[in-house]
Amino acid sequence: QVQLVESGGGFVQAGGSLRLSCAASGRTFGMGWFRQAPGKEREFVAAISWSGSSTYYADSVKGRFTISRDNAKNTVYLQMNSLKPEDMGVYYCAGRRTSRAAVKDYEYEYWGQGTQVTVSS
C-alpha cells in the first residue's frame, strides 16, 4: 500500500499563491490532484505522467496552476498562483499504478488525506 501525504495548504488572500506537496512512501506512477469544496463534488484539478512529459489541467485552473514532480524525492507538487475564492477546498493527492496520467478519480488507487486551502475574497 502506497501512502500519500499532502502538505502546503493554508490561508491566502485572493491573488496569492501556494505550493502544495505530496510525498509518497514509495515509487509513484501517474499522479493527480483533486479538490472538494464543502457541499460540492470532488473535482479534477491536474494530473501528470510518471516522466512528467504529459500534464492535464481542469479548464478552471489552466494558466494559473502548474503540476510537477521530482521522482528522486517521490514527490509531486501543485503550484497555485492567482488564487481565487472558488479555488477554496480540500486538495487531495492521488496516485495510480500505471505511468500514464488520468483525469477521473476512479482511475486512481491511492489517495492522501487532503490539505485545506482557504482563499479570502
PDB file of C-alpha atoms in Angstrom:
ATOM      1  CA  GLN A   1       0.000   0.000   0.000  1.00  0.00           C
ATOM      2  CA  VAL A   2       1.385   3.373  -1.069  1.00  0.00           C
ATOM      3  CA  GLN A   3       0.866   6.216   1.378  1.00  0.00           C
ATOM      4  CA  LEU A   4       0.475   9.779   0.123  1.00  0.00           C
ATOM      5  CA  VAL A   5       0.774  12.782   2.424  1.00  0.00           C
ATOM      6  CA  GLU A   6      -0.165  16.286   1.292  1.00  0.00           C
ATOM      7  CA  SER A   7       1.210  19.474   2.781  1.00  0.00           C
ATOM      8  CA  GLY A   8       1.423  23.165   1.980  1.00  0.00           C
ATOM      9  CA  GLY A   9      -2.200  24.169   2.342  1.00  0.00           C
ATOM     10  CA  GLY A  10      -3.134  27.287   4.222  1.00  0.00           C
ATOM     11  CA  PHE A  11      -4.895  30.624   4.194  1.00  0.00           C
ATOM     12  CA  VAL A  12      -4.203  33.177   1.463  1.00  0.00           C
ATOM     13  CA  GLN A  13      -5.806  36.290   0.077  1.00  0.00           C
ATOM     14  CA  ALA A  14      -7.261  36.282  -3.409  1.00  0.00           C
ATOM     15  CA  GLY A  15      -4.459  36.718  -5.914  1.00  0.00           C
ATOM     16  CA  GLY A  16      -1.943  34.976  -3.695  1.00  0.00           C
ATOM     17  CA  SER A  17      -0.018  31.755  -4.224  1.00  0.00           C
ATOM     18  CA  LEU A  18       0.514  28.415  -2.534  1.00  0.00           C
ATOM     19  CA  ARG A  19       2.563  25.357  -3.381  1.00  0.00           C
ATOM     20  CA  LEU A  20       1.176  22.001  -2.358  1.00  0.00           C
ATOM     21  CA  SER A  21       3.386  18.958  -1.943  1.00  0.00           C
ATOM     22  CA  CYS A  22       2.512  15.277  -1.975  1.00  0.00           C
ATOM     23  CA  ALA A  23       5.106  12.923  -0.523  1.00  0.00           C
ATOM     24  CA  ALA A  24       4.792   9.235  -1.368  1.00  0.00           C
ATOM     25  CA  SER A  25       6.059   6.378   0.773  1.00  0.00           C
ATOM     26  CA  GLY A  26       7.344   4.598  -2.309  1.00  0.00           C
ATOM     27  CA  ARG A  27       7.584   4.780  -6.063  1.00  0.00           C
ATOM     28  CA  THR A  28       4.763   6.622  -7.722  1.00  0.00           C
ATOM     29  CA  PHE A  29       3.464   6.448 -11.260  1.00  0.00           C
ATOM     30  CA  GLY A  30       0.716   8.587 -12.735  1.00  0.00           C
ATOM     31  CA  MET A  31      -0.299  11.258 -10.220  1.00  0.00           C
ATOM     32  CA  GLY A  32      -3.092  13.759  -9.907  1.00  0.00           C
ATOM     33  CA  TRP A  33      -4.626  16.466  -7.765  1.00  0.00           C
ATOM     34  CA  PHE A  34      -8.322  16.757  -6.950  1.00  0.00           C
ATOM     35  CA  ARG A  35     -10.210  19.184  -4.752  1.00  0.00           C
ATOM     36  CA  GLN A  36     -13.512  19.291  -2.928  1.00  0.00           C
ATOM     37  CA  ALA A  37     -15.371  22.264  -1.512  1.00  0.00           C
ATOM     38  CA  PRO A  38     -17.986  21.833   1.240  1.00  0.00           C
ATOM     39  CA  GLY A  39     -21.241  20.567  -0.210  1.00  0.00           C
ATOM     40  CA  LYS A  40     -19.719  20.031  -3.642  1.00  0.00           C
ATOM     41  CA  GLU A  41     -18.454  17.020  -5.550  1.00  0.00           C
ATOM     42  CA  ARG A  42     -14.772  16.243  -5.778  1.00  0.00           C
ATOM     43  CA  GLU A  43     -13.354  17.662  -8.983  1.00  0.00           C
ATOM     44  CA  PHE A  44     -10.272  17.096 -11.064  1.00  0.00           C
ATOM     45  CA  VAL A  45      -7.555  19.742 -10.885  1.00  0.00           C
ATOM     46  CA  ALA A  46      -4.378  18.466 -12.559  1.00  0.00           C
ATOM     47  CA  ALA A  47      -2.542  15.275 -13.496  1.00  0.00           C
ATOM     48  CA  ILE A  48       0.955  14.271 -14.546  1.00  0.00           C
ATOM     49  CA  SER A  49       2.537  11.161 -16.052  1.00  0.00           C
ATOM     50  CA  TRP A  50       5.440   9.367 -14.391  1.00  0.00           C
ATOM     51  CA  SER A  51       8.005  11.019 -16.648  1.00  0.00           C
ATOM     52  CA  GLY A  52       6.373  14.424 -16.334  1.00  0.00           C
ATOM     53  CA  SER A  53       6.121  14.693 -20.104  1.00  0.00           C
ATOM     54  CA  SER A  54       2.314  14.730 -20.090  1.00  0.00           C
ATOM     55  CA  THR A  55       0.190  17.039 -17.967  1.00  0.00           C
ATOM     56  CA  TYR A  56      -3.517  17.813 -17.843  1.00  0.00           C
ATOM     57  CA  TYR A  57      -5.427  20.645 -16.207  1.00  0.00           C
ATOM     58  CA  ALA A  58      -9.009  21.498 -15.491  1.00  0.00           C
ATOM     59  CA  ASP A  59     -10.145  24.489 -17.522  1.00  0.00           C
ATOM     60  CA  SER A  60     -10.812  26.386 -14.313  1.00  0.00           C
ATOM     61  CA  VAL A  61      -7.132  26.315 -13.289  1.00  0.00           C
ATOM     62  CA  LYS A  62      -5.340  26.268 -16.633  1.00  0.00           C
ATOM     63  CA  GLY A  63      -2.773  29.035 -16.837  1.00  0.00           C
ATOM     64  CA  ARG A  64      -2.749  29.542 -13.063  1.00  0.00           C
ATOM     65  CA  PHE A  65      -1.748  26.141 -11.655  1.00  0.00           C
ATOM     66  CA  THR A  66       1.277  24.021 -12.533  1.00  0.00           C
ATOM     67  CA  ILE A  67       1.757  20.371 -11.640  1.00  0.00           C
ATOM     68  CA  SER A  68       5.271  18.942 -11.447  1.00  0.00           C
ATOM     69  CA  ARG A  69       7.130  16.058  -9.858  1.00  0.00           C
ATOM     70  CA  ASP A  70      10.503  15.038  -8.533  1.00  0.00           C
ATOM     71  CA  ASN A  71      10.774  11.273  -8.794  1.00  0.00           C
ATOM     72  CA  ALA A  72      14.065  11.209  -6.888  1.00  0.00           C
ATOM     73  CA  LYS A  73      12.089  12.517  -3.910  1.00  0.00           C
ATOM     74  CA  ASN A  74       8.878  10.605  -4.690  1.00  0.00           C
ATOM     75  CA  THR A  75       7.077  13.924  -4.533  1.00  0.00           C
ATOM     76  CA  VAL A  76       4.539  15.704  -6.709  1.00  0.00           C
ATOM     77  CA  TYR A  77       3.808  19.424  -6.475  1.00  0.00           C
ATOM     78  CA  LEU A  78       0.989  21.760  -7.339  1.00  0.00           C
ATOM     79  CA  GLN A  79       1.987  25.394  -7.725  1.00  0.00           C
ATOM     80  CA  MET A  80      -1.119  27.544  -7.415  1.00  0.00           C
ATOM     81  CA  ASN A  81      -0.933  31.177  -8.498  1.00  0.00           C
ATOM     82  CA  SER A  82      -3.538  33.919  -8.786  1.00  0.00           C
ATOM     83  CA  LEU A  83      -5.771  32.089  -6.356  1.00  0.00           C
ATOM     84  CA  LYS A  84      -9.476  32.832  -6.394  1.00  0.00           C
ATOM     85  CA  PRO A  85     -12.149  32.235  -3.741  1.00  0.00           C
ATOM     86  CA  GLU A  86     -13.585  29.473  -5.916  1.00  0.00           C
ATOM     87  CA  ASP A  87     -10.293  27.590  -5.540  1.00  0.00           C
ATOM     88  CA  MET A  88     -11.037  27.070  -1.861  1.00  0.00           C
ATOM     89  CA  GLY A  89     -11.421  23.496  -0.657  1.00  0.00           C
ATOM     90  CA  VAL A  90      -9.618  20.378   0.462  1.00  0.00           C
ATOM     91  CA  TYR A  91      -6.975  19.309  -2.032  1.00  0.00           C
ATOM     92  CA  TYR A  92      -6.213  15.615  -2.428  1.00  0.00           C
ATOM     93  CA  CYS A  93      -3.224  13.928  -3.983  1.00  0.00           C
ATOM     94  CA  ALA A  94      -3.889  10.713  -5.907  1.00  0.00           C
ATOM     95  CA  GLY A  95      -1.724   8.020  -7.467  1.00  0.00           C
ATOM     96  CA  ARG A  96      -2.240   5.149  -9.887  1.00  0.00           C
ATOM     97  CA  ARG A  97      -0.247   2.058 -10.791  1.00  0.00           C
ATOM     98  CA  THR A  98       0.462   2.982 -14.384  1.00  0.00           C
ATOM     99  CA  SER A  99       2.799   5.625 -15.739  1.00  0.00           C
ATOM    100  CA  ARG A 100       0.067   7.476 -17.616  1.00  0.00           C
ATOM    101  CA  ALA A 101      -1.844  10.443 -16.281  1.00  0.00           C
ATOM    102  CA  ALA A 102      -5.602  10.267 -15.712  1.00  0.00           C
ATOM    103  CA  VAL A 103      -8.344  12.828 -15.128  1.00  0.00           C
ATOM    104  CA  LYS A 104     -11.027  10.652 -13.482  1.00  0.00           C
ATOM    105  CA  ASP A 105     -10.940   9.958  -9.768  1.00  0.00           C
ATOM    106  CA  TYR A 106     -11.936   6.313 -10.231  1.00  0.00           C
ATOM    107  CA  GLU A 107      -8.752   5.737 -12.216  1.00  0.00           C
ATOM    108  CA  TYR A 108      -6.628   6.240  -9.094  1.00  0.00           C
ATOM    109  CA  GLU A 109      -5.902   3.662  -6.394  1.00  0.00           C
ATOM    110  CA  TYR A 110      -4.046   5.698  -3.781  1.00  0.00           C
ATOM    111  CA  TRP A 111      -5.201   8.857  -2.020  1.00  0.00           C
ATOM    112  CA  GLY A 112      -3.784  11.255   0.510  1.00  0.00           C
ATOM    113  CA  GLN A 113      -5.660  12.646   3.494  1.00  0.00           C
ATOM    114  CA  GLY A 114      -6.096  16.094   1.967  1.00  0.00           C
ATOM    115  CA  THR A 115      -4.846  19.568   2.794  1.00  0.00           C
ATOM    116  CA  GLN A 116      -7.063  22.611   3.272  1.00  0.00           C
ATOM    117  CA  VAL A 117      -6.758  25.634   1.019  1.00  0.00           C
ATOM    118  CA  THR A 118      -8.646  28.754   2.089  1.00  0.00           C
ATOM    119  CA  VAL A 119      -8.803  31.848  -0.114  1.00  0.00           C
ATOM    120  CA  SER A 120     -10.255  35.074   1.234  1.00  0.00           C
ATOM    121  CA  SER A 121     -12.306  37.312  -1.031  1.00  0.00           C
TER     122      SER A 121
END
